[in-house]
Coordinates of C-alpha atoms and ligand atoms in Angstrom, one line a residue:
X1 CA 0.0 0.0 0.0
X2 CA 1.1 3.5 -0.7
X3 CA 1.1 6.3 1.7
X4 CA 2.3 9.2 -0.3
X5 CA 3.7 9.3 -3.8
X6 CA 4.5 11.6 -6.6
X7 CA 3.0 10.9 -10.0
X8 CA 3.7 12.3 -13.5
X9 CA 2.4 11.5 -16.9
X10 CA 3.3 12.9 -20.4
X11 CA 2.1 12.7 -23.9
X12 CA 3.5 14.9 -26.7
X13 CA 6.2 15.1 -29.4
X14 CA 9.2 15.2 -27.0
X15 CA 11.2 12.4 -25.5
X16 CA 9.3 11.6 -22.4
X17 CA 12.2 10.2 -20.2
X18 CA 13.8 13.5 -19.4
X19 CA 10.4 15.1 -18.8
X20 CA 9.4 12.3 -16.4
X21 CA 12.7 12.4 -14.5
X22 CA 12.6 16.2 -14.0
X23 CA 9.0 16.0 -12.9
X24 CA 9.9 13.3 -10.4
X25 CA 12.8 15.4 -9.1
X26 CA 10.3 18.1 -8.2
X27 CA 7.9 15.6 -6.7
X28 CA 10.5 13.7 -4.7
X29 CA 9.4 15.5 -1.6
X30 CA 6.2 13.4 -1.8
X31 CA 8.0 10.2 -1.3
X32 CA 11.6 9.1 -1.9
X33 CA 12.1 5.4 -1.2
X34 CA 11.8 4.2 -4.8
X35 CA 11.2 5.5 -8.2
X36 CA 10.3 4.2 -11.7
X37 CA 9.2 5.2 -15.1
X38 CA 7.6 3.5 -18.1
X39 CA 7.5 4.8 -21.7
X40 CA 6.1 3.5 -25.0
X41 CA 9.2 3.7 -27.1
X42 CA 9.4 4.7 -30.7
X43 CA 9.1 1.1 -31.9
X44 CA 5.9 0.8 -30.0
X45 CA 7.2 -1.4 -27.2
X46 CA 6.6 -0.6 -23.5
X47 CA 9.8 -0.2 -21.6
X48 CA 10.0 0.2 -17.8
X49 CA 12.6 0.7 -15.2
X50 CA 12.2 1.0 -11.5
X51 CA 14.5 1.0 -8.5
X52 CA 14.4 1.1 -4.8
X53 CA 16.2 4.1 -3.3
X54 CA 16.2 7.8 -4.1
X55 CA 15.6 9.0 -7.6
X56 CA 19.3 9.2 -8.2
X57 CA 19.5 5.4 -8.1
X58 CA 17.1 5.2 -11.0
X59 CA 18.9 7.9 -12.9
X60 CA 22.2 6.1 -12.4
X61 CA 20.7 2.8 -13.6
X62 CA 19.3 4.5 -16.7
X63 CA 22.6 6.1 -17.5
X64 CA 24.4 2.7 -17.1
X65 CA 21.8 0.8 -19.0
X66 CA 19.8 3.1 -21.3
X67 CA 16.4 2.0 -22.3
X68 CA 14.2 3.0 -25.3
X69 CA 12.6 6.4 -25.3
X70 CA 9.3 7.6 -26.6
X71 CA 6.7 10.2 -26.5
X72 CA 4.2 8.7 -24.0
X73 CA 5.3 8.0 -20.4
X74 CA 4.4 7.8 -16.8
X75 CA 6.7 8.1 -13.7
X76 CA 6.4 7.6 -10.0
X77 CA 8.2 8.3 -6.8
X78 CA 7.1 6.2 -3.9
X79 CA 6.8 6.3 -0.1
X80 CA 6.0 2.8 1.1
X81 CA 4.2 1.5 4.2
X82 CA 3.2 -2.1 3.4
X83 CA 5.2 -3.9 0.8
X84 CA 8.6 -2.5 1.7
X85 CA 10.7 -0.3 -0.5
X86 CA 12.1 -2.9 -3.0
X87 CA 12.6 -2.9 -6.7
X88 CA 9.6 -5.3 -7.1
X89 CA 7.3 -3.1 -5.1
X90 CA 8.3 0.1 -6.8
X91 CA 6.0 1.5 -9.5
X92 CA 5.1 1.2 -12.4
X93 CA 3.5 -2.2 -12.2
X94 CA 2.9 -4.1 -15.4
X95 CA 0.1 -6.3 -16.5
X96 CA -1.5 -7.7 -19.7
X97 CA 1.7 -9.5 -20.7
X98 CA 3.7 -6.4 -19.9
X99 CA 1.8 -4.3 -22.4
X100 CA 0.1 -2.2 -19.7
X101 CA 1.8 0.0 -17.0
X102 CA 0.1 1.4 -14.0
X103 CA 1.2 3.8 -11.2
X104 CA -0.7 4.6 -8.1
X105 CA -1.0 6.9 -5.0
X106 CA -3.3 6.0 -2.2
X107 CA -4.6 2.9 -0.6
X108 CA -6.9 0.3 -2.1
X109 CA -8.7 -0.9 0.9
X110 CA -10.3 -4.0 -0.7
X111 CA -7.2 -5.2 -2.5
X112 CA -7.0 -8.5 -0.6
X113 CA -10.4 -9.5 -1.7
X114 CA -9.7 -8.5 -5.3
X115 CA -6.4 -10.3 -5.3
X116 CA -8.0 -13.5 -4.2
X117 CA -10.5 -13.2 -7.0
X118 CA -7.7 -12.7 -9.6
X119 CA -5.6 -15.5 -8.2
X120 CA -8.5 -17.8 -8.4
X121 CA -8.8 -16.9 -12.1
X122 CA -5.1 -17.8 -12.6
X123 CA -3.5 -14.4 -12.6
X124 CA -0.1 -14.1 -11.0
X125 CA 1.6 -11.3 -9.1
X126 CA 5.2 -10.1 -8.8
X127 CA 4.9 -7.7 -5.9
X128 CA 3.2 -7.3 -2.5
X129 CA 1.4 -4.1 -3.4
X130 CA -2.2 -3.2 -3.8
X131 CA -1.3 -1.3 -7.0
X132 CA -0.5 -4.5 -8.9
X133 CA -4.0 -5.7 -8.1
X134 CA -5.4 -2.6 -9.8
X135 CA -2.9 -3.2 -12.7
X136 CA -4.0 -6.8 -13.2
X137 CA -7.7 -5.8 -12.9
X138 CA -7.1 -3.1 -15.5
X139 CA -5.4 -5.6 -17.8
X140 CA -8.4 -8.0 -17.5
X141 CA -10.8 -5.2 -18.3
X142 CA -8.7 -4.0 -21.2
X143 CA -8.6 -7.5 -22.8
X144 CA -12.4 -7.4 -22.8
X145 CA -13.0 -3.9 -24.1
X146 CA -9.8 -3.0 -25.9
X147 CA -10.4 0.6 -24.7
X148 CA -8.3 2.0 -21.8
X149 CA -10.9 4.6 -20.7
X150 CA -13.7 2.0 -20.6
X151 CA -11.4 -0.4 -18.8
X152 CA -10.7 2.3 -16.2
X153 CA -14.4 2.7 -15.6
X154 CA -14.7 -1.0 -15.0
X155 CA -11.8 -0.9 -12.5
X156 CA -12.7 2.1 -10.5
X157 CA -16.2 0.7 -9.9
X158 CA -14.5 -2.2 -8.1
X159 CA -12.0 -0.2 -5.9
X160 CA -12.6 1.0 -2.4
X161 CA -10.3 3.5 -0.7
X162 CA -8.2 6.4 -1.9
X163 CA -6.4 6.4 -5.2
X164 CA -4.9 8.3 -8.0
X165 CA -4.2 5.8 -10.8
X166 CA -2.4 6.5 -14.1
X167 CA -2.0 4.0 -16.9
X168 CA -0.9 3.6 -20.5
X169 CA -1.1 0.6 -22.8
X170 CA 1.2 -0.4 -25.7
X171 CA -1.9 -0.8 -27.9
X172 CA -3.0 2.8 -27.4
X173 CA 0.2 4.8 -27.8
X174 CA -0.2 8.6 -27.3
X175 CA -2.7 8.1 -24.5
X176 CA -2.3 8.3 -20.7
X177 CA -5.4 7.8 -18.6
X178 CA -5.8 8.8 -15.0
X179 CA -8.5 8.5 -12.3
X180 CA -8.8 10.0 -8.8
X181 CA -10.7 9.4 -5.6
X182 CA -9.6 11.1 -2.4
X183 CA -6.1 11.5 -3.7
X184 CA -4.7 14.4 -5.8
X185 CA -4.3 14.7 -9.6
X186 CA -4.0 17.8 -11.8
X187 CA -3.7 18.3 -15.6
X188 CA -1.1 20.5 -17.2
X189 CA -2.1 21.9 -20.6
X190 CA 0.8 22.3 -23.1
X191 CA 1.0 23.1 -26.8
X192 CA 0.6 19.8 -28.7
X193 CA 1.5 18.1 -25.4
X194 CA -0.2 17.4 -22.1
X195 CA 0.8 16.4 -18.6
X196 CA -0.6 14.9 -15.5
X197 CA 0.8 15.3 -12.0
X198 CA 0.1 14.8 -8.3
X199 CA 0.6 18.5 -8.1
X200 CA 1.6 21.3 -10.4
X201 CA 5.3 20.9 -9.5
X202 CA 5.3 17.9 -11.8
X203 CA 4.9 20.1 -14.9
X204 CA 5.3 23.7 -13.9
X205 CA 8.6 24.0 -15.9
X206 CA 6.6 23.3 -19.1
X207 CA 3.3 25.0 -18.6
X208 CA 1.4 27.1 -16.1
X209 CA -2.0 26.3 -17.6
X210 CA -3.7 23.7 -15.4
X211 CA -7.0 22.0 -14.8
X212 CA -8.1 20.7 -11.5
X213 CA -9.8 17.3 -11.6
X214 CA -12.7 16.6 -9.2
X215 CA -13.4 13.6 -7.1
X216 CA -14.3 10.4 -8.8
X217 CA -13.3 11.5 -12.3
X218 CA -11.3 10.0 -15.1
X219 CA -9.1 11.9 -17.4
X220 CA -7.6 10.9 -20.8
X221 CA -4.8 13.0 -22.2
X222 CA -3.4 12.8 -25.8
X223 CA -1.1 15.3 -27.4
X224 CA -4.1 17.0 -28.9
X225 CA -6.5 17.1 -26.0
X226 CA -7.9 16.3 -22.6
X227 CA -11.2 14.6 -21.9
X228 CA -12.6 14.4 -18.4
X229 CA -15.5 12.2 -17.4
X230 CA -17.1 11.0 -14.2
X231 CA -16.8 7.4 -13.1
X232 CA -20.1 6.7 -14.9
X233 CA -18.8 8.1 -18.2
X234 CA -20.7 11.4 -18.2
X235 CA -18.7 14.4 -19.5
X236 CA -17.8 16.9 -16.8
X237 CA -16.7 20.5 -16.7
X238 CA -13.3 21.2 -15.3
X239 CA -12.0 24.3 -13.8
X240 CA -8.9 25.9 -15.4
X241 CA -6.4 27.8 -13.3
X242 CA -3.1 29.4 -13.8
X243 CA -0.2 28.2 -11.7
X244 CA 1.3 31.1 -9.9
X245 CA 4.5 29.4 -9.0
X246 CA 7.3 29.4 -11.5
X247 CA 9.7 26.5 -12.1
X248 CA 12.6 28.1 -10.3
X249 CA 10.5 28.5 -7.2
X250 CA 10.4 24.7 -6.9
X251 CA 14.2 24.4 -7.2
X252 CA 16.9 24.8 -4.6
X253 CA 18.3 27.8 -6.3
X254 CA 21.8 27.7 -4.9
X255 CA 20.9 27.0 -1.3
X256 CA 22.5 24.0 0.5
X257 CA 19.0 22.5 1.1
X258 CA 15.4 23.2 0.4
X259 CA 15.0 23.9 4.1
X260 CA 17.6 26.7 4.0
X261 CA 16.0 28.1 1.0
X262 CA 12.5 28.0 2.5
X263 CA 13.6 29.6 5.8
X264 CA 15.2 32.4 3.8
X265 CA 11.8 32.8 2.1
X266 CA 9.9 33.3 5.3
X267 CA 9.7 37.1 4.8
X268 CA 8.3 36.6 1.3
X269 CA 5.8 33.9 2.5
X270 CA 4.3 36.5 4.9
X271 CA 4.4 39.3 2.4
X272 CA 2.8 37.2 -0.3
X273 CA 0.1 36.0 2.0
X274 CA -0.8 39.6 2.9
X275 CA -0.8 40.7 -0.7
X276 CA -4.1 42.0 -2.0
X277 CA -5.8 41.6 1.4
X278 CA -5.0 44.9 3.2
X279 CA -7.0 48.0 2.4
X280 CA -6.6 51.3 4.2
X281 CA -6.0 49.7 7.6
X282 CA -8.6 47.0 7.3
X283 CA -8.5 43.4 6.0
X284 CA -10.7 42.3 3.1
X285 CA -10.1 38.8 1.8
X286 CA -11.6 38.8 -1.7
X287 CA -12.1 35.0 -1.6
X288 CA -14.5 35.4 1.3
X289 CA -16.8 37.8 -0.6
X290 CA -20.4 36.9 0.0
X291 CA -19.8 35.0 3.3
X292 CA -20.6 37.9 5.6
X293 CA -23.8 36.2 6.8
X294 CA -21.9 33.0 7.5
X295 CA -19.3 34.8 9.7
X296 CA -21.9 37.0 11.4
X297 CA -23.8 33.8 12.4
X298 CA -20.9 31.9 13.8
X299 CA -21.0 31.2 17.5
X300 CA -17.9 29.0 17.8
X301 CA -14.7 28.3 15.9
X302 CA -12.8 25.1 15.9
X303 CA -9.4 25.0 14.3
X304 CA -8.2 21.6 13.2
X305 CA -4.8 20.6 11.9
X306 CA -1.8 18.4 12.6
X307 CA 1.8 19.0 13.7
X308 CA 3.2 22.4 12.9
X309 CA 0.0 23.5 11.3
X310 CA -1.8 22.8 14.6
X311 CA 0.8 25.0 16.4
X312 CA 0.0 27.8 13.9
X313 CA -3.7 27.2 14.9
X314 CA -2.8 27.6 18.6
X315 CA -1.1 30.9 17.9
X316 CA -4.2 32.0 15.8
X317 CA -6.6 31.2 18.6
X318 CA -5.3 34.3 20.5
X319 CA -5.9 36.6 17.6
X320 CA -9.2 35.0 16.6
X321 CA -10.7 35.4 20.1
X322 CA -9.3 38.8 20.7
X323 CA -10.6 40.3 17.4
X324 CA -13.8 38.4 16.8
X325 CA -14.9 37.6 20.5
X326 CA -16.0 34.2 19.3
X327 CA -14.8 31.3 21.4
X328 CA -12.1 29.2 19.6
X329 CA -10.9 25.7 20.3
X330 CA -7.8 24.2 18.6
X331 CA -7.8 20.4 18.1
X332 CA -5.5 17.9 16.5
X333 CA -7.4 16.7 13.5
X334 CA -6.9 13.0 14.3
X335 CA -8.4 13.4 17.8
X336 CA -11.3 15.7 16.8
X337 CA -13.4 13.2 14.9
X338 CA -13.2 10.4 17.4
X339 CA -14.6 12.2 20.4
X340 CA -18.1 13.0 19.1
X341 CA -17.5 16.8 19.2
X342 CA -20.4 19.2 19.7
X343 CA -20.7 21.0 16.4
X344 CA -23.6 22.4 14.3
X345 CA -24.5 24.9 11.6
X346 CA -23.2 27.9 13.7
X347 CA -19.8 26.2 14.1
X348 CA -17.0 27.3 11.8
X349 CA -14.4 24.6 11.4
X350 CA -11.1 26.1 10.1
X351 CA -8.6 23.5 8.9
X352 CA -5.0 24.4 8.3
X353 CA -2.8 22.3 6.0
X354 CA 0.2 23.2 3.9
X355 CA -0.2 20.3 1.6
X356 CA -4.0 20.2 1.6
X357 CA -3.7 16.4 1.5
X358 CA -3.1 15.4 5.1
X359 CA -5.6 12.5 5.5
X360 CA -6.2 13.1 9.2
X361 CA -7.2 16.7 8.5
X362 CA -9.2 15.8 5.4
X363 CA -11.3 13.3 7.3
X364 CA -11.9 15.7 10.1
X365 CA -13.1 18.3 7.6
X366 CA -15.5 15.8 6.0
X367 CA -16.8 14.8 9.4
X368 CA -17.4 18.4 10.3
X369 CA -19.3 19.0 7.1
X370 CA -21.4 15.9 7.7
X371 CA -22.3 17.3 11.1
X372 CA -23.5 20.5 9.4
X373 CA -20.6 22.8 10.4
X374 CA -19.3 25.4 8.0
X375 CA -15.7 24.6 6.8
X376 CA -12.9 27.0 5.8
X377 CA -9.6 25.7 4.6
X378 CA -6.3 27.6 5.1
X379 CA -4.0 25.8 2.6
X380 CA -0.8 26.4 0.6
X381 CA -1.5 24.1 -2.4
X382 CA -3.8 25.1 -5.1
X383 CA -6.3 22.5 -6.1
X384 CA -5.5 20.2 -3.2
X385 CA -8.2 17.9 -1.7
X386 CA -8.9 19.7 1.6
X387 CA -9.7 23.1 0.0
X388 CA -11.8 21.4 -2.5
X389 CA -13.8 19.7 0.2
X390 CA -14.3 23.0 2.1
X391 CA -17.0 25.7 1.9
X392 CA -14.4 28.5 1.8
X393 CA -10.7 28.8 1.1
X394 CA -8.0 31.2 2.2
X395 CA -4.8 30.3 0.4
X396 CA -1.4 31.0 2.0
X397 CA 1.0 32.1 -0.7
X398 CA 4.2 30.7 0.7
X399 CA 5.1 29.0 -2.6
X400 CA 6.0 25.3 -2.9
X401 CA 7.4 23.9 0.3
X402 CA 9.7 21.0 -0.5
X403 CA 11.6 20.3 2.6
X404 CA 9.7 17.9 4.8
X405 CA 9.8 20.2 7.9
X406 CA 7.4 23.0 7.5
X407 CA 8.9 26.5 8.0
X408 CA 7.8 29.2 5.6
X409 CA 4.3 27.6 5.5
X410 CA 4.1 28.0 9.3
X411 CA 4.6 31.8 9.3
X412 CA 2.2 32.0 6.3
X413 CA -0.4 30.0 8.2
X414 CA -0.2 32.3 11.2
X415 CA -0.5 35.3 8.9
X416 CA -3.5 33.9 7.1
X417 CA -5.2 33.2 10.5
X418 CA -4.6 36.7 11.6
X419 CA -6.0 38.0 8.3
X420 CA -9.0 35.8 8.8
X421 CA -9.5 37.0 12.4
X422 CA -9.3 40.6 11.2
X423 CA -11.7 39.9 8.3
X424 CA -14.3 38.2 10.6
X425 CA -13.8 40.9 13.3
X426 CA -14.6 43.6 10.7
X427 CA -17.7 41.7 9.5
X428 CA -19.0 41.1 13.0
X429 CA -18.2 44.6 14.2
X430 CA -16.2 43.3 17.0
X431 CA -13.0 45.1 15.9
X432 CA -12.5 48.9 16.2
X433 CA -10.9 50.6 13.2
X434 CA -8.0 51.7 15.4
X435 CA -7.2 48.1 16.5
X436 CA -7.6 46.9 12.9
X437 CA -5.3 49.7 11.7
X438 CA -2.7 48.9 14.3
X439 CA -2.8 45.2 13.5
X440 CA -2.4 45.8 9.8
X441 CA 0.6 48.1 10.5
X442 CA 2.1 45.4 12.6
X443 CA 1.5 42.7 10.0
X444 CA 3.0 44.9 7.3
X445 CA 6.2 45.2 9.4
X446 CA 6.7 41.4 9.8
X447 CA 8.5 40.6 6.5
X448 CA 11.2 43.2 7.3
X449 CA 11.3 42.0 10.9
X450 CA 11.9 38.4 9.8
X451 CA 14.5 39.5 7.2
X452 CA 16.3 41.4 10.0
X453 CA 16.4 38.2 12.2
X454 CA 17.9 36.3 9.2
X455 CA 20.4 39.1 8.6
X456 CA 21.6 39.7 12.1
X457 CA 21.2 36.3 13.8
X458 CA 21.5 33.5 11.3
X459 CA 25.2 33.1 11.4
X460 CA 25.4 33.5 15.1
X461 CA 22.7 30.8 15.6
X462 CA 24.3 28.4 13.1
X463 CA 27.6 28.8 14.9
X464 CA 25.9 28.3 18.3
X465 CA 24.1 25.2 16.9
X466 CA 27.5 23.7 15.8
X467 CA 28.8 24.3 19.2
X468 CA 25.8 22.4 20.6
X469 CA 26.4 19.5 18.2
X470 CA 26.6 16.9 21.0
X471 CA 23.5 18.0 22.9
X472 CA 21.2 15.1 23.7
X473 CA 18.2 17.0 25.0
X474 CA 16.7 20.5 24.7
X475 CA 13.7 22.0 26.4
X476 CA 11.7 25.0 25.2
X477 CA 9.6 27.3 27.3
X478 CA 7.0 29.9 26.3
X479 CA 4.0 31.6 27.6
X480 CA 0.8 33.0 25.9
X481 CA 1.5 33.0 22.1
X482 CA 5.1 32.0 23.0
X483 CA 3.9 28.6 24.2
X484 CA 3.0 27.2 20.7
X485 CA 6.3 28.6 19.5
X486 CA 8.0 26.5 22.2
X487 CA 6.2 23.4 20.9
X488 CA 7.2 24.2 17.4
X489 CA 10.9 24.7 18.3
X490 CA 10.8 21.3 20.0
X491 CA 9.1 19.5 17.1
X492 CA 11.6 20.8 14.6
X493 CA 14.5 19.6 16.7
X494 CA 13.0 16.1 17.1
X495 CA 12.2 15.7 13.5
X496 CA 15.5 17.1 12.1
X497 CA 18.2 16.5 14.7
X498 CA 16.7 13.3 16.2
X499 CA 17.2 14.4 19.7
X500 CA 14.8 14.5 22.7
X501 CA 13.2 17.9 22.8
X502 CA 10.1 19.1 24.6
X503 CA 8.1 22.3 24.7
X504 CA 6.3 23.5 27.8
X505 CA 4.1 26.4 28.9
X506 CA 6.5 28.3 31.2
X507 CA 3.9 28.5 33.9
X508 CA 3.6 24.7 33.9
X509 CA 7.2 24.3 34.9
X510 CA 6.6 24.3 38.6
X511 CA 3.9 21.6 38.2
X512 CA 6.4 19.0 37.2
X513 CA 8.8 19.6 34.3
X514 CA 11.2 21.5 36.5
X515 CA 12.4 18.2 37.8
X516 CA 14.0 17.6 34.4
X517 CA 16.4 20.5 35.0
X518 CA 19.9 19.4 35.9
X519 CA 23.2 21.1 35.4
X520 CA 23.9 21.8 31.7
X521 CA 20.4 21.1 30.5
X522 CA 19.8 23.4 27.5
X523 CA 16.6 25.4 27.7
X524 CA 15.3 27.9 25.1
X525 CA 13.0 30.5 26.6
X526 CA 10.7 32.6 24.4
X527 CA 10.6 35.9 26.4
X528 CA 7.5 38.1 25.8
X529 CA 8.0 41.7 25.1
X530 CA 8.4 43.8 28.3
X531 CA 6.5 46.7 26.6
X532 CA 3.5 44.5 25.8
X533 CA 3.0 43.0 29.2
X534 CA 5.2 43.8 32.1
X535 CA 3.5 41.1 34.1
X536 CA 4.0 38.3 31.6
X537 CA 7.6 39.4 31.0
X538 CA 8.4 39.5 34.7
X539 CA 6.9 36.0 35.2
X540 CA 9.0 34.5 32.4
X541 CA 12.1 36.2 33.7
X542 CA 11.4 34.6 37.1
X543 CA 11.1 31.2 35.3
X544 CA 14.5 31.8 33.8
X545 CA 15.9 32.5 37.2
X546 CA 14.4 29.3 38.6
X547 CA 15.9 27.1 36.0
X548 CA 19.2 28.9 36.0
X549 CA 19.4 28.4 39.7
X550 CA 19.2 24.6 39.0
X551 CA 22.1 24.7 36.5
X552 CA 20.2 25.1 33.2
X553 CA 22.0 26.5 30.2
X554 CA 19.5 29.3 29.2
X555 CA 19.1 30.5 25.6
X556 CA 16.7 33.4 25.6
X557 CA 14.8 34.6 22.5
X558 CA 14.2 38.1 23.4
X559 CA 13.2 41.5 22.0
X560 CA 16.0 43.9 21.0
X561 CA 16.8 46.1 24.0
X562 CA 15.4 43.8 26.6
X563 CA 18.2 43.9 29.2
X564 CA 16.3 42.1 32.0
X565 CA 17.3 38.7 30.5
X566 CA 21.0 39.5 30.3
X567 CA 22.1 38.5 33.8
X568 CA 20.5 35.1 33.5
X569 CA 21.0 34.0 29.9
X570 CA 23.9 32.1 28.5
X571 CA 22.9 33.1 25.0
X572 CA 20.5 35.8 23.8
X573 CA 19.0 35.5 20.4
X574 CA 17.5 38.9 19.4
X575 CA 14.3 39.6 17.6
X576 CA 13.0 43.1 16.5
X577 CA 10.2 44.8 18.5
X578 CA 6.7 43.7 17.7
X579 CA 3.3 43.8 19.4
X580 CA 2.5 40.8 21.7
X581 CA 0.4 38.9 19.1
X582 CA 3.0 39.4 16.4
X583 CA 6.0 38.2 18.3
X584 CA 5.6 34.5 17.3
X585 CA 6.1 35.4 13.7
X586 CA 9.6 36.6 14.6
X587 CA 10.5 34.4 17.6
X588 CA 10.0 31.2 15.6
X589 CA 12.7 32.1 13.1
X590 CA 15.7 31.5 15.4
X591 CA 14.2 28.2 16.3
X592 CA 13.9 27.1 12.7
X593 CA 17.5 28.2 12.1
X594 CA 18.7 26.4 15.2
X595 CA 17.1 23.1 14.4
X596 CA 18.4 23.2 10.9
X597 CA 21.9 24.2 12.2
X598 CA 22.0 21.4 14.7
X599 CA 20.9 18.8 12.2
X600 CA 23.4 20.0 9.7
X601 CA 26.1 19.9 12.4
X602 CA 25.2 16.3 13.0
X603 CA 25.6 15.6 9.2
X604 CA 21.9 14.8 8.8
X605 CA 19.7 15.4 5.7
X606 CA 17.5 18.3 6.7
X607 CA 15.3 18.1 3.7
X608 CA 14.3 14.4 4.1
X609 CA 14.5 13.4 7.7
X610 CA 14.1 9.7 8.5
X611 CA 10.7 8.1 8.8
X612 CA 8.8 11.1 7.5
X613 CA 7.1 12.2 4.3
X614 CA 6.1 15.7 3.3
X615 CA 2.4 15.0 3.6
X616 CA 0.8 12.1 5.3
X617 CA -2.0 10.7 3.2
X618 CA -3.0 7.9 5.5
X619 CA -4.7 8.2 8.9
Ligands
F6R701 C1 6.6 19.5 10.9 C2 5.6 19.3 9.8 C3 4.4 18.5 10.1 C4 3.2 19.1 9.3 C5 2.0 18.2 9.5 C6 0.8 18.8 8.7 O1 7.7 20.2 10.5 O2 5.9 19.7 8.7 O3 4.1 18.5 11.5 O4 3.0 20.4 9.7 O5 2.2 16.9 9.0 O6 1.0 18.9 7.3 P1 0.1 19.7 6.4 O7 0.2 21.2 6.8 O8 0.5 19.5 5.0 O9 -1.4 19.3 6.7

């Protein structure tokens, strides 16, 4: 079974191998434990090569043993769960006497039953995957109808679960057929050539004209055209959209890693998310036009998300409650649906997802809708499943995030939540023009503030991280909006540097965690601005004194000019002045740099940490 994979398809006049391989390179963040391609070569034969390991293994194999090239092809980069990452389990899977090639993303839940049926009919299998079952089934259907689209219709009617399937058959050269259910697929429209991809990164270097395919639809691409039908064969309308990313945005562009590039893009991610939404001191999000009644009638907001996106939600809660005066809960998406939550038509469920494909979040959104709640998606990926399943969408415009660890998307998510809070506050009349104007001014200053942290602190933090290279455990403390930032700092360190790290609410320290402090224990403390709240600031400074007295090595993230921390901190990482709600957008930046620096110092791959994939498309 597949958890998360990248898919690319091509038909046109050019040699498909290079197009498939460069598409896969851009999709490798979706899964990187095996890769494969199949092409119908110029003699009309179907050639296929697949290898376990990163894409480079496949590339090396193809250089050492070239295979035929042609103008029709499909490619796949895999992230396995069941059926380990072996050559045999890699995609494509062949069927119908190796005349048919199939690739897949998703999980076919009834594959065991289908496999038993096919085995009983005498079919044989070469892998442990559910994909091969779909391939063999498609081969059987094709033998009957000799029509690949009709064969697809027969197959999808039998499949349960989530899938994007792409296939091509030697007997129908110049045709790639795809189908999707609960799994992503988009079409790229070229000139005399067409593309399919799990997302637009697959073809953005060739075309920016795209079509989003809906649930339960089948698409057939030829060099001349594209035809989309529903699973029953009825013609459907598809929505064209223009891809706003350019190809270079999806490349490393000279940085040592995608993560380094993406951290450097944090100022831009905020600026682009603000763009077009600020008007004379107030916030108007054009995508939310016509929804004033919905927002006016909301009596409760529930934010659902996972991981880093959930921490963005926790930060957003403060702003949403302050500016809209509507109660807000933040829940991990995978916990939400299983506890029979109290929701109804006056509940607004706001999901946050960079990828828009996280299965836990998707399922929670679907559940909320079934219960009659209104759903709004904050998402970074155009045409992804979660926004498509939601009543309203606010896109973050962070650009493609390729490194597994989310960085620039996090600051863009907080920005989008603040914009949403200001928009709803304006609609509900709970926000005075002065407060709105001040918030807008503060938000406008954030990109420059982040840029300043990068300029003035990055080198210092990287050096410090190298010096901390042997550290085995790091704690993070924060209060108010600094608390989710502490959680985010700890998560990044766990996932990138593979060391024990934990974030705590600073006030909780005395209720247990302070027992962890022993001489030399590294503790990051997010210090709230003394100008914003003397009381909060004083309390956190006392927390610092408490842990310092027990031998902790204190690293304070504090506002420029805050001298109160100096006597107690071993290191001070400075951030520019910002209002209390806006500080998280700055305070998180040193933590992202630190996690990246420590992982790099340990010689680890910061873009593709072990055991993780960029988006998790199983529950
Ligand atoms: C951590 C990280 C993850 C994601 C989470 C949700 O650095 O990247 O915790 O934030 O898996 O992913 P999306 O936002 O795609 O739903």
